[in-house]
Coordinates of C-alpha atoms in Angstrom, one line a residue:
X483 CA 2.0 53.6 2.8
X484 CA 2.7 51.7 -0.3
X485 CA 5.5 49.8 1.3
X486 CA 3.3 49.0 4.3
X487 CA 0.5 47.9 1.9
X488 CA 3.0 45.7 0.0
X489 CA 4.2 44.1 3.2
X490 CA 0.6 43.4 4.2
X491 CA -0.1 41.8 0.8
X492 CA 3.0 39.7 1.0
X493 CA 2.1 38.6 4.5
X494 CA -1.5 37.7 3.4
X495 CA -0.1 35.7 0.5
X496 CA 2.3 33.9 2.8
X497 CA -0.6 33.1 5.2
X498 CA -2.7 31.7 2.3
X499 CA 0.3 29.6 1.2
X500 CA 0.7 28.3 4.8
X501 CA -3.0 27.5 5.0
X502 CA -2.8 25.8 1.6
X503 CA 0.2 23.7 2.7
X504 CA -1.6 22.9 6.0
X505 CA -4.7 21.9 4.0
X506 CA -2.6 19.6 1.8
X507 CA -1.1 17.9 4.9
X508 CA -4.5 17.6 6.5
X509 CA -6.1 16.1 3.3
X510 CA -3.3 13.7 2.6
X511 CA -4.1 10.1 3.5
X512 CA -2.6 9.0 6.8
X513 CA 0.4 6.7 6.6
X514 CA 0.0 3.3 8.4
X515 CA 2.7 3.3 11.1
X516 CA 1.3 1.1 13.9
X517 CA 0.7 -2.6 13.7
X518 CA -2.7 -3.9 14.8
X519 CA -3.1 -6.9 17.0
X520 CA -4.6 -10.2 16.0
X521 CA -8.2 -10.1 14.9
X522 CA -10.7 -12.5 16.4
X523 CA -11.7 -15.5 14.2
X524 CA -15.0 -17.2 15.1
X525 CA -15.6 -20.8 14.1
X526 CA -18.6 -20.8 11.8
X527 CA -18.1 -24.3 10.4
X528 CA -21.1 -26.2 11.7
X529 CA -23.6 -23.4 11.3
X530 CA -22.3 -22.4 7.8
X531 CA -23.2 -25.7 6.2
X532 CA -19.6 -26.3 5.0
X533 CA -19.5 -30.0 5.8
X534 CA -16.6 -31.6 4.0
X535 CA -13.6 -33.8 4.5
X536 CA -10.4 -34.5 2.6
X537 CA -9.1 -38.0 3.2
X538 CA -7.5 -41.1 1.7
X539 CA -4.5 -43.4 1.7
X540 CA -0.8 -42.4 1.4
X541 CA -1.3 -41.2 -2.3
X542 CA -3.3 -38.3 -1.0
X543 CA -1.1 -37.2 1.9
X544 CA 0.3 -34.3 0.0
X545 CA -2.9 -32.9 -1.4
X546 CA -5.9 -31.2 0.1
X547 CA -6.3 -27.8 -1.7
X548 CA -9.3 -25.6 -2.5
X549 CA -10.2 -23.0 -5.1
X550 CA -11.9 -19.7 -4.0
X551 CA -13.7 -17.9 -6.8
X552 CA -17.1 -16.5 -8.0
X553 CA -19.1 -19.2 -9.8
X554 CA -22.4 -17.4 -10.3
X555 CA -21.5 -13.8 -11.1
X556 CA -22.5 -12.2 -7.7
X557 CA -18.8 -11.5 -6.9
X558 CA -19.1 -13.4 -3.6
X559 CA -16.3 -16.0 -3.1
X560 CA -17.6 -19.6 -3.6
X561 CA -15.5 -22.7 -2.6
X562 CA -14.4 -25.8 -4.4
X563 CA -12.7 -28.3 -2.0
X564 CA -10.7 -31.3 -2.9
X565 CA -11.8 -34.7 -1.4
X566 CA -8.9 -37.1 -2.0
X567 CA -10.5 -40.5 -2.0
X568 CA -13.9 -38.8 -1.3
X569 CA -15.7 -36.7 -3.9
X570 CA -14.7 -33.1 -4.3
X571 CA -17.4 -30.6 -3.4
X572 CA -18.6 -27.2 -4.7
X573 CA -20.2 -24.8 -2.2
X574 CA -22.1 -21.7 -3.2
X575 CA -21.7 -18.7 -0.9
X576 CA -25.0 -17.4 0.4
X577 CA -23.7 -15.3 3.3
X578 CA -25.4 -12.1 4.0
X579 CA -23.1 -9.0 3.8
X580 CA -21.4 -8.7 7.1
X581 CA -23.3 -11.6 8.6
X582 CA -22.4 -15.2 9.6
X583 CA -21.0 -17.4 6.9
X584 CA -23.4 -19.6 5.0
X585 CA -22.9 -22.1 2.1
X586 CA -25.0 -24.4 0.0
X587 CA -23.6 -27.6 -1.6
X588 CA -24.0 -27.6 -5.4
X589 CA -23.7 -31.2 -6.5
X590 CA -23.2 -32.4 -10.1
X591 CA -21.3 -35.1 -11.9
X592 CA -18.9 -32.5 -13.4
X593 CA -17.6 -31.2 -10.1
X594 CA -18.2 -34.2 -7.7
X595 CA -15.0 -35.9 -9.0
X596 CA -13.0 -38.4 -7.0
X597 CA -9.2 -38.5 -6.5
X598 CA -8.9 -34.7 -6.5
X599 CA -5.8 -33.2 -4.8
X600 CA -6.7 -29.6 -5.4
X601 CA -7.9 -27.0 -7.9
X602 CA -7.1 -23.5 -9.3
X603 CA -9.7 -21.0 -10.6
X604 CA -8.9 -19.5 -14.1
X605 CA -10.9 -18.0 -16.9
X606 CA -9.3 -20.0 -19.7
X607 CA -11.5 -18.8 -22.6
X608 CA -12.0 -15.2 -21.4
X609 CA -15.8 -15.4 -21.4
X610 CA -16.1 -13.8 -17.9
X611 CA -17.1 -17.1 -16.4
X612 CA -14.5 -18.7 -14.2
X613 CA -13.2 -22.1 -15.0
X614 CA -11.4 -24.7 -12.9
X615 CA -8.2 -26.6 -13.4
X616 CA -8.8 -29.7 -11.3
X617 CA -5.6 -31.6 -10.2
X618 CA -6.1 -35.3 -9.5
X619 CA -4.3 -38.6 -9.0
X620 CA -5.0 -39.8 -12.5
X621 CA -6.5 -37.7 -15.2
X622 CA -6.6 -33.9 -14.6
X623 CA -9.8 -32.1 -15.7
X624 CA -10.5 -28.7 -17.1
X625 CA -14.0 -27.6 -16.0
X626 CA -15.5 -24.8 -18.1
X627 CA -17.9 -22.5 -16.2
X628 CA -21.3 -22.2 -17.9
X629 CA -22.9 -19.8 -15.3
X630 CA -24.9 -20.3 -12.2
X631 CA -22.2 -22.5 -10.6
X632 CA -22.6 -25.1 -13.4
X633 CA -19.6 -26.6 -15.1
X634 CA -18.8 -28.9 -18.0
X635 CA -15.8 -31.1 -18.8
X636 CA -13.7 -29.4 -21.4
X637 CA -10.5 -31.4 -21.9
X638 CA -11.5 -32.3 -25.4
X639 CA -12.7 -28.8 -26.4
X640 CA -9.4 -27.3 -25.3
X641 CA -7.2 -30.1 -26.6
X642 CA -6.1 -30.6 -23.0
X643 CA -4.2 -34.0 -23.2
X644 CA -1.6 -33.8 -20.5
X645 CA -0.2 -37.2 -19.3
X646 CA -1.9 -38.7 -16.2
X647 CA -0.1 -38.8 -12.9
X648 CA -0.1 -37.6 -9.3
X649 CA -0.6 -33.9 -10.0
X650 CA 0.2 -31.6 -7.0
X651 CA 1.1 -28.3 -8.5
X652 CA -0.2 -25.8 -11.1
X653 CA 0.4 -22.3 -12.4
X654 CA -0.7 -20.4 -15.5
X655 CA 0.2 -17.3 -17.4
X656 CA -0.6 -15.6 -20.7
X657 CA 2.4 -15.3 -23.2
X658 CA 2.2 -12.5 -25.8
X659 CA -1.0 -12.4 -27.7
X660 CA -1.9 -16.1 -27.2
X661 CA -5.6 -16.9 -27.1
X662 CA -5.2 -19.4 -24.3
X663 CA -3.0 -19.4 -21.1
X664 CA 0.2 -21.3 -20.8
X665 CA -0.3 -24.0 -18.2
X666 CA 2.4 -25.6 -16.0
X667 CA 1.4 -29.1 -14.6
X668 CA 3.5 -30.2 -11.6
X669 CA 3.7 -33.9 -10.7
X670 CA 4.9 -35.6 -7.6
X671 CA 5.6 -39.4 -7.5
X672 CA 4.9 -41.7 -10.4
X673 CA 1.8 -43.8 -10.1
X674 CA 1.7 -47.5 -10.9
X675 CA -0.9 -49.2 -13.0
X676 CA -3.3 -49.4 -10.1
X677 CA -2.9 -45.7 -9.2
X678 CA -0.7 -46.2 -6.2
X679 CA 2.3 -43.9 -5.8
X680 CA 5.8 -45.2 -6.3
X681 CA 9.0 -43.8 -4.9
X682 CA 10.2 -42.2 -8.1
X683 CA 9.8 -38.5 -8.9
X684 CA 7.6 -37.8 -11.9
X685 CA 8.3 -35.2 -14.6
X686 CA 6.2 -32.1 -14.9
X687 CA 4.9 -30.6 -18.1
X688 CA 4.2 -27.3 -19.9
X689 CA 1.2 -26.8 -22.2
X690 CA 1.2 -23.9 -24.7
X691 CA -1.5 -23.0 -27.2
X692 CA -1.1 -24.8 -30.5
X693 CA -1.1 -23.2 -34.0
X694 CA -4.9 -23.0 -33.9
X695 CA -4.7 -20.8 -30.8
X696 CA -8.0 -22.3 -29.5
X697 CA -6.5 -25.6 -28.4
X698 CA -3.3 -26.8 -26.7
X699 CA -0.4 -28.3 -28.5
X700 CA 1.7 -31.3 -27.4
X701 CA 3.0 -31.2 -23.8
X702 CA 6.6 -29.9 -23.3
X703 CA 8.6 -31.9 -20.7
X704 CA 10.0 -30.0 -17.7
X705 CA 12.7 -32.5 -17.0
X706 CA 14.3 -33.2 -14.7
X707 CA 11.5 -33.6 -12.3
X708 CA 12.2 -33.6 -8.5
X709 CA 8.7 -34.2 -7.0
X710 CA 7.1 -30.8 -7.5
X711 CA 4.6 -29.7 -4.8
X712 CA 4.2 -26.0 -5.9
X713 CA 4.7 -23.9 -9.0
X714 CA 4.4 -20.2 -9.7
X715 CA 4.7 -18.0 -12.8
X716 CA 6.1 -14.6 -11.5
X717 CA 7.9 -11.6 -12.7
X718 CA 10.7 -11.9 -10.2
X719 CA 13.0 -9.4 -11.8
X720 CA 10.7 -6.7 -13.1
X721 CA 11.4 -7.5 -16.7
X722 CA 7.8 -8.1 -17.7
X723 CA 8.6 -11.8 -18.3
X724 CA 7.0 -14.3 -16.0
X725 CA 9.4 -17.2 -15.2
X726 CA 8.3 -20.4 -13.5
X727 CA 9.5 -21.3 -10.0
X728 CA 9.1 -24.9 -8.9
X729 CA 9.4 -26.1 -5.3
X730 CA 10.3 -29.7 -4.9
X731 CA 10.2 -32.3 -2.1
X732 CA 13.7 -33.6 -1.2
X733 CA 12.2 -36.5 0.6
X734 CA 12.4 -38.4 -2.7
X735 CA 15.3 -37.0 -4.7
X736 CA 19.0 -37.2 -4.2
X737 CA 20.5 -34.9 -6.7
X738 CA 17.7 -32.3 -7.2
X739 CA 17.0 -28.8 -6.0
X740 CA 14.5 -25.9 -6.2
X741 CA 14.1 -24.8 -9.8
X742 CA 13.5 -21.6 -11.8
X743 CA 12.6 -22.0 -15.5
X744 CA 13.2 -19.1 -17.9
X745 CA 10.2 -18.5 -20.0
X746 CA 10.5 -16.6 -23.3
X747 CA 7.8 -16.5 -25.9
X748 CA 8.4 -18.9 -28.8
X749 CA 11.3 -20.5 -27.0
X750 CA 11.6 -23.7 -25.1
X751 CA 11.7 -23.2 -21.3
X752 CA 15.3 -23.4 -19.9
X753 CA 16.6 -23.8 -16.4
X754 CA 18.5 -21.1 -14.6
X755 CA 21.9 -22.5 -13.5
X756 CA 24.8 -21.5 -11.3
X757 CA 26.2 -19.6 -14.3
X758 CA 23.1 -17.4 -14.2
X759 CA 23.4 -16.8 -10.4
X760 CA 21.0 -19.5 -9.3
X761 CA 22.1 -21.1 -6.1
X762 CA 21.3 -24.7 -5.3
X763 CA 18.7 -25.0 -2.5
X764 CA 17.4 -28.4 -1.3
X765 CA 14.3 -28.3 1.0
X766 CA 11.2 -30.4 1.6
X767 CA 9.4 -27.9 -0.7
X768 CA 5.6 -27.7 -0.1
X769 CA 4.2 -24.3 -1.0
X770 CA 5.2 -20.9 -2.5
X771 CA 4.0 -17.4 -1.6
X772 CA 5.3 -14.3 -3.4
X773 CA 5.0 -10.8 -2.1
X774 CA 7.0 -7.5 -2.3
X775 CA 7.8 -6.9 1.4
X776 CA 10.7 -4.4 1.0
X777 CA 9.0 -1.9 -1.2
X778 CA 11.4 -2.3 -4.2
X779 CA 8.6 -3.7 -6.5
X780 CA 10.5 -7.1 -6.6
X781 CA 8.8 -10.0 -4.8
X782 CA 10.2 -11.8 -1.8
X783 CA 9.4 -15.6 -1.9
X784 CA 8.3 -17.7 1.1
X785 CA 8.9 -21.4 0.8
X786 CA 7.3 -23.9 3.2
X787 CA 9.2 -27.0 4.1
X788 CA 9.8 -29.4 7.0
X789 CA 11.7 -27.8 9.9
X790 CA 12.6 -24.2 9.0
X791 CA 10.9 -22.4 6.2
X792 CA 12.6 -20.0 3.9
X793 CA 11.9 -16.3 3.1
X794 CA 14.1 -15.4 0.2
X795 CA 15.0 -11.9 -1.1
X796 CA 17.3 -11.0 -4.0
X797 CA 20.9 -10.2 -3.0
X798 CA 21.7 -7.7 -5.7
X799 CA 18.3 -6.6 -7.1
X800 CA 17.1 -7.8 -10.5
X801 CA 20.6 -8.4 -12.0
X802 CA 20.4 -12.2 -11.4
X803 CA 18.3 -14.7 -9.5
X804 CA 20.5 -15.0 -6.5
X805 CA 18.6 -15.1 -3.2
X806 CA 19.5 -15.0 0.5
X807 CA 17.3 -16.2 3.4
X808 CA 15.8 -13.6 5.8
X809 CA 13.3 -15.8 7.5
X810 CA 15.1 -15.9 10.8
X811 CA 15.6 -12.2 10.9
X812 CA 12.0 -11.5 10.1
X813 CA 10.7 -14.1 12.6
X814 CA 9.0 -16.6 10.2
X815 CA 11.2 -19.7 10.2
X816 CA 8.3 -21.5 11.9
X817 CA 10.6 -24.5 12.5
X818 CA 8.7 -25.9 15.5
X819 CA 5.2 -25.8 16.8
X820 CA 4.4 -22.7 18.9
X821 CA 2.0 -24.7 21.0
X822 CA 1.3 -28.3 22.0
X823 CA 4.4 -29.0 24.0
X824 CA 6.3 -30.9 21.3
X825 CA 9.8 -29.7 20.3
X826 CA 10.1 -31.8 17.1
X827 CA 10.4 -30.1 13.7
X828 CA 7.2 -28.8 12.0
X829 CA 5.7 -29.7 8.6
X830 CA 4.4 -26.7 6.8
X831 CA 2.2 -26.6 3.7
X832 CA 0.2 -23.6 2.5
X833 CA 1.8 -20.1 2.8
X834 CA -0.3 -17.0 2.1
X835 CA 0.5 -13.3 2.6
X836 CA -2.5 -11.0 3.4
X837 CA -3.5 -8.2 5.8
X838 CA -5.9 -9.9 8.3
X839 CA -6.1 -6.9 10.6
X840 CA -6.3 -4.0 8.0
X841 CA -3.4 -2.2 9.5
X842 CA -1.5 -1.7 6.2
X843 CA 1.2 -4.3 6.9
X844 CA 1.3 -7.8 5.4
X845 CA 0.6 -10.8 7.6
X846 CA 1.5 -14.4 6.9
X847 CA -0.6 -17.6 7.3
X848 CA 1.2 -21.0 7.3
X849 CA -0.8 -24.2 7.6
X850 CA 1.0 -27.1 9.2
X851 CA 0.4 -30.8 10.0
X852 CA 2.3 -34.1 10.0
X853 CA 2.4 -35.9 6.6
X854 CA 0.9 -38.9 8.2
X855 CA 2.6 -40.4 11.2
X856 CA 6.2 -39.4 10.8
X857 CA 7.7 -40.0 14.2
X858 CA 10.6 -37.6 13.7
X859 CA 8.2 -34.6 13.1
X860 CA 5.6 -33.0 15.4
X861 CA 2.1 -34.6 15.4
X862 CA 0.7 -31.6 17.4
X863 CA 1.6 -28.9 14.9
X864 CA -0.9 -26.0 14.8
X865 CA -1.1 -23.5 12.0
X866 CA 0.7 -20.2 12.3
X867 CA -0.7 -16.7 11.8
X868 CA 2.2 -14.2 11.8
X869 CA 1.2 -10.5 12.3
X870 CA 3.3 -8.1 10.3
X871 CA 5.1 -5.2 12.1
X872 CA 6.1 -1.8 10.8
X873 CA 9.8 -2.8 10.9
X874 CA 9.2 -5.8 8.6
X875 CA 9.3 -8.5 11.3
X876 CA 6.4 -10.8 12.2
X877 CA 4.9 -12.0 15.5
X878 CA 2.9 -15.2 15.8
X879 CA -0.6 -14.6 17.1
X880 CA -2.6 -17.8 16.0
X881 CA -3.6 -18.5 19.6
X882 CA -5.0 -15.1 20.4
X883 CA -6.7 -15.0 17.0
X884 CA -8.7 -18.0 18.0
X885 CA -7.5 -20.5 15.3
X886 CA -5.4 -22.8 17.5
X887 CA -6.2 -26.4 16.5
X888 CA -4.2 -29.6 16.1
X889 CA -5.7 -30.9 12.8
X890 CA -3.3 -31.9 10.0
X891 CA -3.6 -28.7 8.0
X892 CA -3.2 -28.6 4.2
X893 CA -4.6 -26.1 1.8
X894 CA -6.2 -22.8 2.9
X895 CA -7.4 -19.4 1.8
X896 CA -7.8 -16.0 3.4
X897 CA -10.8 -14.4 1.6
X898 CA -13.5 -11.9 2.5
X899 CA -16.4 -14.4 2.4
X900 CA -19.1 -12.1 3.7
X901 CA -17.9 -8.9 2.0
X902 CA -17.4 -6.8 5.1
X903 CA -13.8 -5.9 4.5
X904 CA -12.4 -8.5 6.9
X905 CA -10.5 -11.5 5.6
X906 CA -12.1 -14.8 6.7
X907 CA -10.2 -18.2 6.8
X908 CA -10.9 -21.6 5.3
X909 CA -8.6 -24.5 6.0
X910 CA -8.7 -28.0 4.5
X911 CA -7.4 -30.7 6.8
X912 CA -6.1 -34.2 6.0
X913 CA -8.4 -36.8 7.7
X914 CA -10.6 -34.3 9.6
X915 CA -13.3 -31.9 8.5
X916 CA -12.5 -28.6 6.8
X917 CA -12.9 -25.5 9.0
X918 CA -14.1 -22.0 8.2
X919 CA -13.6 -19.1 10.5
X920 CA -15.2 -15.6 10.3
X921 CA -13.1 -12.6 11.0
X922 CA -14.9 -10.2 13.4
X923 CA -12.0 -7.9 14.0
X924 CA -12.0 -6.4 17.5
X925 CA -15.7 -7.2 17.9
X926 CA -17.8 -10.2 18.9
X927 CA -19.6 -12.9 16.8
X928 CA -22.8 -10.8 17.0
X929 CA -21.1 -7.4 16.6
X930 CA -18.0 -7.4 14.3
X931 CA -15.8 -4.3 14.4
X932 CA -13.2 -3.4 11.8
X933 CA -9.6 -2.8 13.0
X934 CA -8.7 -0.4 10.2
X935 CA -9.8 0.9 6.8
X936 CA -9.6 -1.2 3.7
X937 CA -10.3 -1.4 -0.1
X938 CA -11.2 -4.3 -2.3
X939 CA -9.9 -4.2 -5.9
X940 CA -10.6 -6.2 -9.0
X941 CA -9.1 -5.8 -12.5
X942 CA -10.8 -6.0 -15.9
X943 CA -9.4 -5.8 -19.4
X944 CA -10.4 -7.1 -22.8
X945 CA -9.9 -10.8 -23.4
X946 CA -8.4 -13.3 -23.7
X947 CA -6.7 -12.6 -20.4
X948 CA -9.7 -10.9 -19.0
X949 CA -8.6 -11.0 -15.3
X950 CA -5.3 -9.4 -16.1
X951 CA -3.2 -12.3 -14.8
X952 CA 0.4 -11.0 -14.6
X953 CA -0.6 -7.4 -13.8
X954 CA 1.3 -5.4 -11.2
X955 CA -0.9 -3.3 -8.9
X956 CA 1.0 -0.4 -7.1
X957 CA -0.6 1.3 -4.2
X958 CA 0.3 4.5 -2.3
X959 CA -1.2 4.9 1.2
X960 CA 0.3 8.1 2.6
X961 CA 4.1 7.5 2.5
X962 CA 3.6 3.7 2.3
X963 CA 4.2 2.0 -1.0
X964 CA 3.3 -1.6 -1.9
X965 CA 3.0 -3.7 -5.0
X966 CA 0.9 -6.8 -5.6
X967 CA 1.3 -9.2 -8.5
X968 CA -1.8 -10.9 -9.8
X969 CA -0.9 -14.6 -10.3
X970 CA -2.4 -18.0 -10.6
X971 CA -0.4 -20.7 -8.9
X972 CA 1.7 -21.1 -5.7
X973 CA 0.2 -21.9 -2.4
X974 CA -0.6 -25.6 -1.6
X975 CA -2.7 -27.2 -4.4
X976 CA -5.1 -24.3 -4.6
X977 CA -5.6 -20.6 -5.0
X978 CA -8.2 -17.8 -5.4
X979 CA -9.4 -15.4 -8.1
X980 CA -11.4 -12.3 -7.5
X981 CA -11.2 -9.4 -5.1
X982 CA -7.7 -8.2 -4.0
X983 CA -7.9 -7.0 -0.4
X984 CA -5.7 -4.1 0.8
X985 CA -5.6 -2.9 4.4
X986 CA -5.2 0.9 4.8
X987 CA -4.8 1.3 8.5
X988 CA -5.9 4.9 9.4
X989 CA -5.9 6.1 5.7
X990 CA -9.2 7.1 4.2
X991 CA -8.1 6.4 0.6
X992 CA -5.4 4.8 -1.6
X993 CA -3.9 5.8 -4.9
X994 CA -3.7 2.8 -7.3
X995 CA -1.9 2.3 -10.5
X996 CA -1.9 -0.9 -12.7
X997 CA 0.9 -2.1 -14.9
X998 CA -1.1 -4.4 -17.2
X999 CA 0.3 -7.7 -18.3
X1000 CA 1.7 -6.4 -21.6
X1001 CA 3.6 -3.6 -19.9
X1002 CA 1.2 -0.7 -20.5
X1003 CA 1.1 1.5 -17.4
X1004 CA -2.3 3.0 -16.4
X1005 CA -2.9 6.3 -14.6
X1006 CA -3.0 6.8 -10.9
X1007 CA -6.6 6.4 -9.6
X1008 CA -8.2 7.1 -6.2
X1009 CA -10.0 4.4 -4.3
X1010 CA -11.9 5.6 -1.2
X1011 CA -11.7 3.5 1.9
X1012 CA -14.1 0.8 2.9
X1013 CA -15.4 0.1 -0.6
X1014 CA -15.2 -2.2 -3.6
X1015 CA -13.6 -0.9 -6.8
X1016 CA -13.3 -2.3 -10.3
X1017 CA -10.3 -1.0 -12.2
X1018 CA -11.0 -1.1 -15.9
X1019 CA -8.3 -0.8 -18.6
X1020 CA -10.2 0.4 -21.7
X1021 CA -10.9 3.2 -21.1
X1022 CA -8.9 3.5 -17.9
X1023 CA -11.2 4.2 -15.0
X1024 CA -12.1 3.0 -11.5
X1025 CA -15.7 2.1 -10.9
X1026 CA -17.4 1.5 -7.5
X1027 CA -19.3 -1.7 -6.8
X1028 CA -21.7 -2.4 -4.0
X1029 CA -22.4 -5.8 -2.4
X1030 CA -26.0 -4.7 -2.1
X1031 CA -26.4 -4.5 -5.9

């Protein structure tokens, strides 16, 4: 009897164990395994009130960016659009949650600047009010946010005295305990006395905080300059150091190449060379997008150009900056237009990785358009929207997504403008009006429908780097692992600051861990699906936020 009883107890315990294991399996978040199709984008431009055009003579052909950020503290993404020869324009987002997109123009002498190529949002002074670095043909301007979508010129207050020129690239990072960010200012062609571009590549500059910590010191030359069109500070090797990648336009140089500057605190920047493993690459460099696509926590780099674009991955891990191109294998060379009937080479500008269909796999937007009237390149050159697949390849679906147009695309942004968990799209065009599309998923304009689960994340830490620029955000979604690096720079003459969107596919939660810019690793935190979450460093916690207040 005792043996029989013991066997029954063992069997009961085994059954409990099996139930527990089954329970764990059932409760574990589902792993994204199936790619979603293209979502439907609806053109909301006219009804939204976003009436704006970027235009101008040849000097402005390589500009046309926008900044996406919150200018009034409601956590809705507002827009600042370059105008070229026209005034730039700030638009406050007044869209209802989940509803059609709506914007109101906010006009002021501070923001209505002329000769603006683009802008990047950045909280320079760590006061929780986003500032703007405005890139121009002439004097660049730092606009300090004062609240309520108001700004004031702050060049003098910050000791910002970079040389004037045709500025077309920007990036920023915080080095060590500096009170201000280090700024990289990228220039294209030299300007003559009348502000007309020449045919000589200009030299870019680096600005570091001076001894007083509250103002910038003298500019540091980043010579040689090869007509920079995009810059990005990024931790390419997982070292915790953020080096500066520069993409250059070979249209104007003969002996140049793409560049990577080594950045070490209290040391002058130095170029990586062949001795370090850097391989010479000459392209018509336009934009940079950086994203870990292979799951090794080291970012791949997408470089836009004329003709084929490049998707670079490290050949031997973090040992040295030696890259090989995998764009053809992944299906994102984007060398020719996919529609329009022309078989001439494409001209690509803004690249951006994001998950537009919430399936858990990265997608890729590439804006395209002829520089002006280059006869050897396509004039009918629509933007691409590549949908990521589980095997790491991409499939172009711009036509089925509803964004097929033949404008000369320039800067762009994928951002959730109405806070419904679906990424909307804004594109600045050269010579025609900007366009804004609302993502309605698998639904209709009057009845949007999500294609998968999602979370929105934002980071907060004590100042001066209050937005944690340089942080690495790791996510576990079932068996899927992904890493995002929070950066300022890259793209084409513009970027965004605010919510980080993550598609979850069928999963109902994600585990999130932040490696903060100084290397401190936070705990794993749970973020439930279909919600907004603030990850705070001190003390470490995750806090829900509601768009309804």
